[in-house]
Amino acid sequence: MSSEMIGAIGLGCLLLLMALRVPVALTMLLVGVVGFAQIVGWGAAIAQLKSVPVEVLSNYSFSAVPMFILMGVLAAHSGMAGKLFHSTRVICGGWKGGLAIASVGSCGIFSAISGSSLATASTMTRVALPEMERYGYHRGLATGTLAAGGTLGIMIPPSIALLIYAILTEQSVGDMFMAGMIPGLMGLVMYALTVSVVMRLKPSLAVAGEPTAWSEKLRSLSGLVPFFAVFLVMILGIYQGVFTPTEGASVGAFATLLYALAKGMRPAGLWQSVQETLALSAVVFFMLVGAETLGYFISVSRISFSISDLLYAAELSPMLVVLCILLLYFLLGMFMDSIAMLVITVPVVYPIIQSLGIDPVWFGIITVLTVELGLITPPVGMNVFVIKAMAPHVGLGEIFRGVSPFIASDFIRLALLILFPILTTFLLL
C-alpha cells in the first residue's frame, strides 16, 4: 500500500473517530502514531511519541498561550469586565438597541486582552445578559448578540488562534496580529450595524435605553482605560520591537494581575484564576501535541503533495482553490472546535497554499474568520453552547435564530476581505 493511500485512510479514520466523540486531541495522537508506524515503522513511531511532547511543551513560542488565557481569566475575576460593560452601556444610553450594541462593544474590547472567543462569550454573558433581560430585550436577540460578539476574540489581537496559526506555519506572530486588526475592528463595527438594522426591521425586539448626559458618558470612559492600557502596551511593544509576542503576553498578564491585586483580588480568587488557566492551557497543549504528531504522519505520507498535484492537473485557479478550502473550513466548523480545526487542517492545506504562491498572512486571516463562523453556525456552534450553558432557560433554536443576522454579516466581511486583500495587509505595508 502506498504512503499516500495510508495517509488518506488515516484522515478517514480521523473523521470517523471524531464522529464517534473520541476527544479531538486523543484522535490526532492515535492516528498520527499508528499512521506514522505503518509508513516508517513502530520503532520510529514510539521514539516520536517520546520526543514530540517534549518539543511542544518546551517550545518557547507556545508559552504565550497560557499568558493570554491568564489575562482573560484575571480580567473576568477582577471586575474589569463588569466595569467595561457599565461604561459601554452608559455611552450607548438612549439608543434603540443600545444594550445590545454595548454588549458587542464590550465583547470586542474584552477580546483585546482575552484572546479566546469562548472566554469572551462566557464572561460577557454573565455580565450583560441579565441586564438585557431586565430591560425586556427579546431573548433570541440578547443571546444571539452575545454569541456573535464572543467570536471577536478569535480575530482581534492578541488572538490565540492567530498565534497558533503563526507558529504552525512559521509566520511572524506580530505580522499576524497586525493583519488581524482591521478585520477584527470591521467585525465590531459590522456587528453594531447589524443590531441597528435588526432594530429597524423589528423594533419590538428591544427598547431604547435610559438616556445619559454627555458628562456621564465622559466619566464612564474610565472603565475602558484598563483594557486600552494593557492592549496598547502589548501591541505597541510588539510592533515597535520592544519585546517579542511571547514577552508581550507576559507583560499583559502581569499588568492585568497588578490591576486585579489593586482592586482587592484575594488569594482565593487568584488561585481560582490560576486553576482555570491551567485547565484551559492543558486542553490547548494536548491538542498541540496531537497536531504535531499528526503533522509528522501527514508529512511522511506526502498526501499534501498528492493533493497539490491533483489541483495542478485540474488547472484550478489559486482563488478557486482558496474558496474550496474555505468551504471545507466552513463545513468542518459546524462540527469542530476552532482550535482543533486549525491544528488538524493547517499541516494539510498550508503546503498547498505555499505551492500556489498565496500570501500566507492573508490566507491565515480569512481562514481564521471562516473558523470564526463555525463558532456560531449549527449544529455545533461552540459559542452558542457556551451561551446555552450560561442561560439554560433559553432554547438552542432561539439562540441560533438570534445569531443568524450576524452570520450574514460575517459572510459579507469575509467577501470584502477576499475581494480586497489590502484590508488585511494594509498595516504591514
CSV table of C-alpha atoms in Angstrom, one decimal:
chain,number,residue,atom,x,y,z
A,1,MET,CA,0.0,0.0,0.0
A,2,SER,CA,1.4,3.4,-1.0
A,3,SER,CA,2.1,6.1,1.6
A,4,GLU,CA,-0.5,8.4,0.0
A,5,MET,CA,-3.2,5.7,0.4
A,6,ILE,CA,-2.2,5.2,4.1
A,7,GLY,CA,-2.4,9.0,4.6
A,8,ALA,CA,-5.9,9.0,3.0
A,9,ILE,CA,-7.1,6.1,5.2
A,10,GLY,CA,-5.6,7.9,8.2
A,11,LEU,CA,-7.6,11.1,7.5
A,12,GLY,CA,-10.7,9.0,7.1
A,13,CYS,CA,-10.1,7.3,10.4
A,14,LEU,CA,-9.6,10.8,12.0
A,15,LEU,CA,-13.0,11.9,10.8
A,16,LEU,CA,-14.6,8.6,11.9
A,17,LEU,CA,-13.2,8.8,15.4
A,18,MET,CA,-14.3,12.4,15.9
A,19,ALA,CA,-17.8,11.4,14.7
A,20,LEU,CA,-17.7,8.8,17.5
A,21,ARG,CA,-17.0,11.5,20.0
A,22,VAL,CA,-13.4,10.5,20.8
A,23,PRO,CA,-11.6,13.6,22.2
A,24,VAL,CA,-10.0,15.5,19.3
A,25,ALA,CA,-6.5,15.6,20.9
A,26,LEU,CA,-6.5,11.9,21.5
A,27,THR,CA,-7.8,11.2,18.0
A,28,MET,CA,-5.0,13.2,16.4
A,29,LEU,CA,-2.4,11.4,18.6
A,30,LEU,CA,-3.7,7.9,17.8
A,31,VAL,CA,-4.0,8.5,14.1
A,32,GLY,CA,-0.6,10.2,14.0
A,33,VAL,CA,1.3,7.5,15.8
A,34,VAL,CA,-0.4,4.5,14.1
A,35,GLY,CA,-0.2,6.1,10.6
A,36,PHE,CA,3.5,7.0,11.1
A,37,ALA,CA,4.2,3.5,12.2
A,38,GLN,CA,2.6,2.0,9.1
A,39,ILE,CA,4.9,4.0,6.9
A,40,VAL,CA,8.2,4.3,8.8
A,41,GLY,CA,7.9,1.6,11.5
A,42,TRP,CA,6.9,1.2,15.1
A,43,GLY,CA,10.4,1.9,16.4
A,44,ALA,CA,10.4,5.4,14.9
A,45,ALA,CA,6.8,5.9,15.9
A,46,ILE,CA,7.5,5.1,19.6
A,47,ALA,CA,10.6,7.4,19.5
A,48,GLN,CA,8.4,10.1,18.1
A,49,LEU,CA,5.9,9.6,20.8
A,50,LYS,CA,8.6,10.3,23.3
A,51,SER,CA,10.1,13.3,21.6
A,52,VAL,CA,7.1,15.3,20.3
A,53,PRO,CA,5.6,16.1,23.7
A,54,VAL,CA,8.9,17.4,24.8
A,55,GLU,CA,9.3,19.5,21.7
A,56,VAL,CA,5.9,21.1,22.0
A,57,LEU,CA,5.9,21.7,25.8
A,58,SER,CA,9.4,23.1,25.7
A,59,ASN,CA,8.7,25.4,22.7
A,60,TYR,CA,9.2,28.9,24.0
A,61,SER,CA,6.7,30.4,21.5
A,62,PHE,CA,3.9,28.4,22.9
A,63,SER,CA,4.4,29.9,26.4
A,64,ALA,CA,2.3,32.9,25.2
A,65,VAL,CA,-0.8,30.7,25.2
A,66,PRO,CA,-1.3,30.3,29.0
A,67,MET,CA,-0.3,34.0,29.4
A,68,PHE,CA,-3.1,35.2,27.1
A,69,ILE,CA,-5.6,32.8,28.8
A,70,LEU,CA,-4.4,34.1,32.2
A,71,MET,CA,-5.1,37.7,31.1
A,72,GLY,CA,-8.7,36.9,30.2
A,73,VAL,CA,-9.3,34.9,33.3
A,74,LEU,CA,-7.9,37.7,35.6
A,75,ALA,CA,-9.9,40.3,33.7
A,76,ALA,CA,-13.1,38.3,34.3
A,77,HIS,CA,-12.4,37.7,38.0
A,78,SER,CA,-11.1,41.2,38.9
A,79,GLY,CA,-14.3,43.1,37.9
A,80,MET,CA,-12.8,44.6,34.8
A,81,ALA,CA,-15.5,43.0,32.6
A,82,GLY,CA,-18.3,44.4,34.7
A,83,LYS,CA,-16.9,47.9,34.6
A,84,LEU,CA,-16.3,47.6,30.9
A,85,PHE,CA,-20.0,46.8,30.2
A,86,HIS,CA,-21.2,49.5,32.5
A,87,SER,CA,-19.1,52.0,30.6
A,88,THR,CA,-20.3,50.9,27.2
A,89,ARG,CA,-23.9,50.8,28.4
A,90,VAL,CA,-23.6,54.4,29.6
A,91,ILE,CA,-22.0,55.5,26.3
A,92,CYS,CA,-24.8,53.9,24.3
A,93,GLY,CA,-27.5,55.2,26.6
A,94,GLY,CA,-30.7,56.2,24.9
A,95,TRP,CA,-30.0,54.4,21.7
A,96,LYS,CA,-32.5,51.9,20.3
A,97,GLY,CA,-30.9,48.5,21.0
A,98,GLY,CA,-28.2,50.3,22.9
A,99,LEU,CA,-27.6,47.5,25.4
A,100,ALA,CA,-27.1,45.0,22.5
A,101,ILE,CA,-24.6,47.5,20.9
A,102,ALA,CA,-22.9,47.9,24.2
A,103,SER,CA,-22.6,44.2,24.5
A,104,VAL,CA,-20.9,44.0,21.1
A,105,GLY,CA,-18.6,46.8,22.0
A,106,SER,CA,-17.8,45.1,25.4
A,107,CYS,CA,-17.1,41.8,23.7
A,108,GLY,CA,-14.7,43.5,21.2
A,109,ILE,CA,-12.8,45.4,23.9
A,110,PHE,CA,-12.7,42.4,26.3
A,111,SER,CA,-11.4,40.2,23.5
A,112,ALA,CA,-8.5,42.6,23.0
A,113,ILE,CA,-6.9,41.2,26.1
A,114,SER,CA,-8.6,37.8,26.3
A,115,GLY,CA,-7.5,36.1,23.1
A,116,SER,CA,-10.2,33.5,23.5
A,117,SER,CA,-13.7,33.5,21.9
A,118,LEU,CA,-15.2,31.1,24.4
A,119,ALA,CA,-13.8,33.1,27.4
A,120,THR,CA,-15.2,36.3,25.9
A,121,ALA,CA,-18.7,34.8,25.3
A,122,SER,CA,-19.0,33.2,28.8
A,123,THR,CA,-17.7,36.3,30.6
A,124,MET,CA,-19.8,38.9,28.8
A,125,THR,CA,-22.9,36.7,29.0
A,126,ARG,CA,-22.6,36.5,32.8
A,127,VAL,CA,-22.4,40.3,32.9
A,128,ALA,CA,-24.7,41.6,30.1
A,129,LEU,CA,-27.5,39.0,29.7
A,130,PRO,CA,-29.2,39.8,33.0
A,131,GLU,CA,-29.2,43.5,32.1
A,132,MET,CA,-30.7,42.9,28.7
A,133,GLU,CA,-33.4,40.6,30.1
A,134,ARG,CA,-34.2,43.1,32.8
A,135,TYR,CA,-34.9,45.8,30.2
A,136,GLY,CA,-37.2,43.5,28.2
A,137,TYR,CA,-34.9,42.5,25.3
A,138,HIS,CA,-36.0,39.6,23.2
A,139,ARG,CA,-34.1,36.5,24.5
A,140,GLY,CA,-33.0,35.5,20.9
A,141,LEU,CA,-31.6,38.9,20.2
A,142,ALA,CA,-29.8,39.1,23.5
A,143,THR,CA,-28.2,35.7,23.4
A,144,GLY,CA,-27.5,35.9,19.6
A,145,THR,CA,-25.7,39.2,20.1
A,146,LEU,CA,-23.5,37.8,22.9
A,147,ALA,CA,-22.8,34.6,20.9
A,148,ALA,CA,-21.7,36.6,17.9
A,149,GLY,CA,-19.8,39.2,19.9
A,150,GLY,CA,-17.8,36.4,21.6
A,151,THR,CA,-16.4,35.4,18.2
A,152,LEU,CA,-14.5,38.7,18.0
A,153,GLY,CA,-12.0,37.2,20.4
A,154,ILE,CA,-10.6,34.9,17.7
A,155,MET,CA,-9.6,37.8,15.4
A,156,ILE,CA,-8.9,40.9,17.5
A,157,PRO,CA,-5.3,40.6,18.7
A,158,PRO,CA,-3.9,39.2,20.8
A,159,SER,CA,-5.6,36.1,19.4
A,160,ILE,CA,-4.8,32.5,20.4
A,161,ALA,CA,-6.0,31.2,17.0
A,162,LEU,CA,-3.7,33.7,15.1
A,163,LEU,CA,-0.8,32.8,17.4
A,164,ILE,CA,-1.2,29.1,16.8
A,165,TYR,CA,-1.6,29.6,13.0
A,166,ALA,CA,1.6,31.7,13.0
A,167,ILE,CA,3.6,29.1,14.9
A,168,LEU,CA,2.3,26.2,12.8
A,169,THR,CA,3.2,28.0,9.6
A,170,GLU,CA,6.3,29.7,10.9
A,171,GLN,CA,4.9,33.2,10.2
A,172,SER,CA,5.6,36.3,12.3
A,173,VAL,CA,3.2,36.4,15.2
A,174,GLY,CA,3.5,40.2,15.2
A,175,ASP,CA,2.5,40.3,11.5
A,176,MET,CA,-0.5,38.1,12.1
A,177,PHE,CA,-1.6,40.3,15.0
A,178,MET,CA,-1.3,43.5,12.9
A,179,ALA,CA,-3.1,41.8,10.0
A,180,GLY,CA,-6.0,40.8,12.2
A,181,MET,CA,-6.5,44.4,13.5
A,182,ILE,CA,-8.6,45.8,10.6
A,183,PRO,CA,-10.7,42.7,10.1
A,184,GLY,CA,-11.4,42.5,13.8
A,185,LEU,CA,-12.5,46.1,14.0
A,186,MET,CA,-14.6,45.6,10.9
A,187,GLY,CA,-16.3,42.8,12.7
A,188,LEU,CA,-17.0,45.0,15.7
A,189,VAL,CA,-18.5,47.8,13.6
A,190,MET,CA,-20.5,45.5,11.3
A,191,TYR,CA,-22.0,43.7,14.3
A,192,ALA,CA,-23.1,47.0,15.8
A,193,LEU,CA,-24.6,47.9,12.4
A,194,THR,CA,-26.3,44.5,12.3
A,195,VAL,CA,-28.0,45.3,15.6
A,196,SER,CA,-29.2,48.7,14.2
A,197,VAL,CA,-30.6,47.0,11.1
A,198,VAL,CA,-32.4,44.4,13.2
A,199,MET,CA,-33.9,47.1,15.3
A,200,ARG,CA,-35.1,49.0,12.3
A,201,LEU,CA,-36.7,45.9,10.8
A,202,LYS,CA,-38.1,44.5,14.1
A,203,PRO,CA,-38.3,47.4,16.6
A,204,SER,CA,-40.3,45.3,19.0
A,205,LEU,CA,-37.3,43.1,19.9
A,206,ALA,CA,-35.8,45.8,22.2
A,207,VAL,CA,-36.5,49.1,23.8
A,208,ALA,CA,-34.4,52.3,24.0
A,209,GLY,CA,-32.1,52.5,26.9
A,210,GLU,CA,-32.1,55.2,29.6
A,211,PRO,CA,-30.7,58.5,28.1
A,212,THR,CA,-27.4,59.6,29.6
A,213,ALA,CA,-25.8,63.1,29.7
A,214,TRP,CA,-22.6,63.8,27.9
A,215,SER,CA,-20.8,64.4,31.1
A,216,GLU,CA,-21.8,61.0,32.4
A,217,LYS,CA,-20.6,59.4,29.1
A,218,LEU,CA,-17.2,61.1,29.5
A,219,ARG,CA,-16.9,59.9,33.1
A,220,SER,CA,-17.8,56.4,32.1
A,221,LEU,CA,-14.7,56.2,29.8
A,222,SER,CA,-12.7,55.4,32.9
A,223,GLY,CA,-14.0,51.9,32.8
A,224,LEU,CA,-12.3,51.4,29.4
A,225,VAL,CA,-8.9,52.7,30.5
A,226,PRO,CA,-7.5,49.4,32.0
A,227,PHE,CA,-8.3,47.5,28.8
A,228,PHE,CA,-6.8,50.0,26.4
A,229,ALA,CA,-3.8,50.5,28.6
A,230,VAL,CA,-3.0,46.7,28.6
A,231,PHE,CA,-3.8,46.4,24.9
A,232,LEU,CA,-1.7,49.4,23.8
A,233,VAL,CA,1.3,48.3,25.9
A,234,MET,CA,1.2,44.8,24.3
A,235,ILE,CA,0.5,45.8,20.7
A,236,LEU,CA,2.8,48.8,20.6
A,237,GLY,CA,5.5,47.0,22.4
A,238,ILE,CA,5.3,44.1,20.0
A,239,TYR,CA,5.0,46.3,16.8
A,240,GLN,CA,7.9,48.6,17.9
A,241,GLY,CA,10.2,45.6,18.7
A,242,VAL,CA,10.4,46.4,22.4
A,243,PHE,CA,9.6,42.8,23.2
A,244,THR,CA,8.6,39.7,21.4
A,245,PRO,CA,4.9,38.5,21.3
A,246,THR,CA,5.7,35.9,23.9
A,247,GLU,CA,7.2,38.6,26.2
A,248,GLY,CA,4.3,40.8,25.4
A,249,ALA,CA,1.8,38.2,26.6
A,250,SER,CA,3.7,38.0,29.9
A,251,VAL,CA,3.7,41.8,30.2
A,252,GLY,CA,0.0,41.9,29.6
A,253,ALA,CA,-0.7,39.2,32.1
A,254,PHE,CA,1.5,40.9,34.7
A,255,ALA,CA,-0.3,44.3,34.1
A,256,THR,CA,-3.7,42.6,34.5
A,257,LEU,CA,-2.5,40.9,37.7
A,258,LEU,CA,-1.4,44.2,39.1
A,259,TYR,CA,-4.9,45.7,38.3
A,260,ALA,CA,-6.6,42.7,39.9
A,261,LEU,CA,-4.5,43.0,43.1
A,262,ALA,CA,-5.0,46.7,43.2
A,263,LYS,CA,-8.8,46.1,43.1
A,264,GLY,CA,-8.6,43.8,46.0
A,265,MET,CA,-8.4,40.3,44.5
A,266,ARG,CA,-7.9,37.9,47.3
A,267,PRO,CA,-5.7,34.8,47.3
A,268,ALA,CA,-8.7,32.5,46.8
A,269,GLY,CA,-9.7,34.4,43.6
A,270,LEU,CA,-6.1,34.4,42.4
A,271,TRP,CA,-5.9,30.6,43.0
A,272,GLN,CA,-9.2,30.1,41.1
A,273,SER,CA,-7.8,32.1,38.2
A,274,VAL,CA,-4.6,30.1,38.1
A,275,GLN,CA,-6.7,26.8,38.2
A,276,GLU,CA,-8.9,27.9,35.3
A,277,THR,CA,-5.8,29.0,33.3
A,278,LEU,CA,-4.0,25.6,33.9
A,279,ALA,CA,-7.1,23.6,32.9
A,280,LEU,CA,-7.7,25.6,29.7
A,281,SER,CA,-4.0,25.6,28.8
A,282,ALA,CA,-3.8,21.8,29.3
A,283,VAL,CA,-6.5,21.3,26.8
A,284,VAL,CA,-4.8,23.5,24.2
A,285,PHE,CA,-1.4,21.9,24.7
A,286,PHE,CA,-2.8,18.4,24.5
A,287,MET,CA,-4.3,19.4,21.1
A,288,LEU,CA,-0.9,20.9,20.0
A,289,VAL,CA,0.9,17.6,20.9
A,290,GLY,CA,-1.7,15.6,18.9
A,291,ALA,CA,-1.5,18.1,16.0
A,292,GLU,CA,2.3,17.9,15.9
A,293,THR,CA,2.2,14.1,15.9
A,294,LEU,CA,-0.5,14.1,13.1
A,295,GLY,CA,1.7,16.6,11.2
A,296,TYR,CA,4.6,14.2,11.1
A,297,PHE,CA,2.3,11.5,9.7
A,298,ILE,CA,0.9,13.8,7.1
A,299,SER,CA,4.4,14.8,6.1
A,300,VAL,CA,5.7,11.3,5.6
A,301,SER,CA,2.6,10.2,3.8
A,302,ARG,CA,3.0,13.0,1.3
A,303,ILE,CA,-0.7,13.3,1.0
A,304,SER,CA,-0.5,17.2,0.8
A,305,PHE,CA,1.8,17.0,-2.2
A,306,SER,CA,-0.6,14.5,-3.9
A,307,ILE,CA,-3.4,16.9,-3.4
A,308,SER,CA,-1.3,19.7,-4.8
A,309,ASP,CA,-0.5,17.6,-7.9
A,310,LEU,CA,-4.2,16.9,-8.4
A,311,LEU,CA,-5.0,20.6,-8.2
A,312,TYR,CA,-2.3,21.4,-10.7
A,313,ALA,CA,-3.7,18.7,-13.0
A,314,ALA,CA,-7.2,20.1,-12.7
A,315,GLU,CA,-5.8,23.5,-13.6
A,316,LEU,CA,-7.9,25.3,-11.0
A,317,SER,CA,-7.1,28.9,-10.3
A,318,PRO,CA,-5.5,29.8,-7.0
A,319,MET,CA,-8.6,31.7,-5.9
A,320,LEU,CA,-10.9,28.8,-6.7
A,321,VAL,CA,-8.6,26.5,-4.6
A,322,VAL,CA,-8.8,29.0,-1.7
A,323,LEU,CA,-12.6,29.1,-1.9
A,324,CYS,CA,-12.7,25.3,-1.9
A,325,ILE,CA,-10.5,25.3,1.3
A,326,LEU,CA,-12.7,27.9,2.9
A,327,LEU,CA,-15.8,25.8,2.1
A,328,LEU,CA,-14.1,22.9,3.8
A,329,TYR,CA,-13.4,25.0,6.9
A,330,PHE,CA,-17.0,26.3,7.0
A,331,LEU,CA,-18.3,22.7,6.9
A,332,LEU,CA,-15.9,21.5,9.5
A,333,GLY,CA,-16.7,24.5,11.7
A,334,MET,CA,-20.3,23.1,12.0
A,335,PHE,CA,-18.9,20.2,14.0
A,336,MET,CA,-15.5,21.0,15.4
A,337,ASP,CA,-13.9,23.4,17.9
A,338,SER,CA,-11.9,26.2,16.2
A,339,ILE,CA,-8.5,25.5,17.7
A,340,ALA,CA,-8.9,21.8,16.9
A,341,MET,CA,-9.8,22.6,13.3
A,342,LEU,CA,-6.7,24.8,12.8
A,343,VAL,CA,-4.2,22.3,14.3
A,344,ILE,CA,-5.7,19.4,12.3
A,345,THR,CA,-6.0,21.1,8.9
A,346,VAL,CA,-3.2,23.7,8.7
A,347,PRO,CA,-0.5,21.0,8.2
A,348,VAL,CA,-2.5,19.6,5.3
A,349,VAL,CA,-3.5,22.8,3.5
A,350,TYR,CA,-0.5,25.0,4.1
A,351,PRO,CA,1.8,23.2,1.7
A,352,ILE,CA,-0.9,23.6,-0.9
A,353,ILE,CA,-1.1,27.4,-0.3
A,354,GLN,CA,2.7,27.6,-0.5
A,355,SER,CA,2.8,25.8,-3.8
A,356,LEU,CA,0.2,28.2,-5.3
A,357,GLY,CA,2.2,31.3,-4.2
A,358,ILE,CA,-0.7,32.6,-2.0
A,359,ASP,CA,0.1,35.2,0.7
A,360,PRO,CA,0.2,33.1,3.9
A,361,VAL,CA,-0.8,36.1,6.2
A,362,TRP,CA,-3.8,37.0,4.1
A,363,PHE,CA,-4.8,33.3,3.9
A,364,GLY,CA,-4.4,33.0,7.7
A,365,ILE,CA,-6.8,35.9,8.3
A,366,ILE,CA,-9.5,34.6,6.0
A,367,THR,CA,-9.1,31.1,7.4
A,368,VAL,CA,-9.5,32.3,11.0
A,369,LEU,CA,-12.5,34.3,10.0
A,370,THR,CA,-14.1,31.2,8.4
A,371,VAL,CA,-13.3,29.2,11.5
A,372,GLU,CA,-14.9,32.1,13.5
A,373,LEU,CA,-18.1,31.5,11.5
A,374,GLY,CA,-18.1,27.9,12.8
A,375,LEU,CA,-18.4,29.1,16.4
A,376,ILE,CA,-22.0,30.3,15.7
A,377,THR,CA,-23.3,28.0,13.0
A,378,PRO,CA,-25.5,25.0,13.7
A,379,PRO,CA,-25.4,22.2,14.6
A,380,VAL,CA,-22.4,22.6,16.8
A,381,GLY,CA,-21.7,26.3,17.3
A,382,MET,CA,-19.3,26.3,20.3
A,383,ASN,CA,-20.2,29.9,21.4
A,384,VAL,CA,-23.9,29.1,21.1
A,385,PHE,CA,-23.5,26.1,23.5
A,386,VAL,CA,-21.5,28.3,25.9
A,387,ILE,CA,-24.4,30.8,25.9
A,388,LYS,CA,-26.8,27.9,26.4
A,389,ALA,CA,-24.8,26.7,29.4
A,390,MET,CA,-24.9,30.2,30.9
A,391,ALA,CA,-28.6,30.7,30.1
A,392,PRO,CA,-30.3,27.3,30.3
A,393,HIS,CA,-33.8,29.0,30.2
A,394,VAL,CA,-33.2,30.0,26.5
A,395,GLY,CA,-33.7,27.3,23.8
A,396,LEU,CA,-30.9,26.4,21.4
A,397,GLY,CA,-33.2,27.2,18.4
A,398,GLU,CA,-33.9,30.6,19.8
A,399,ILE,CA,-30.2,31.4,20.2
A,400,PHE,CA,-29.4,30.2,16.6
A,401,ARG,CA,-32.2,32.3,15.2
A,402,GLY,CA,-30.9,35.3,17.1
A,403,VAL,CA,-27.4,34.8,15.8
A,404,SER,CA,-28.4,34.3,12.1
A,405,PRO,CA,-28.2,38.1,11.2
A,406,PHE,CA,-24.6,38.1,12.5
A,407,ILE,CA,-23.7,35.1,10.4
A,408,ALA,CA,-24.9,37.1,7.3
A,409,SER,CA,-22.7,40.0,8.5
A,410,ASP,CA,-19.7,37.7,8.8
A,411,PHE,CA,-20.2,36.4,5.2
A,412,ILE,CA,-20.2,40.0,4.0
A,413,ARG,CA,-17.0,40.7,5.9
A,414,LEU,CA,-15.4,37.5,4.5
A,415,ALA,CA,-16.3,38.5,1.0
A,416,LEU,CA,-14.8,42.0,1.5
A,417,LEU,CA,-11.5,40.5,2.8
A,418,ILE,CA,-11.3,38.1,-0.2
A,419,LEU,CA,-12.1,40.8,-2.7
A,420,PHE,CA,-9.8,43.5,-1.1
A,421,PRO,CA,-6.7,41.8,0.4
A,422,ILE,CA,-5.4,45.3,1.2
A,423,LEU,CA,-7.8,45.3,4.2
A,424,THR,CA,-5.6,42.6,5.7
A,425,THR,CA,-2.2,43.7,4.6
A,426,PHE,CA,-2.5,47.5,4.9
A,427,LEU,CA,-0.9,47.7,8.4
A,428,LEU,CA,2.0,45.6,7.2
A,429,LEU,CA,3.0,47.9,4.3
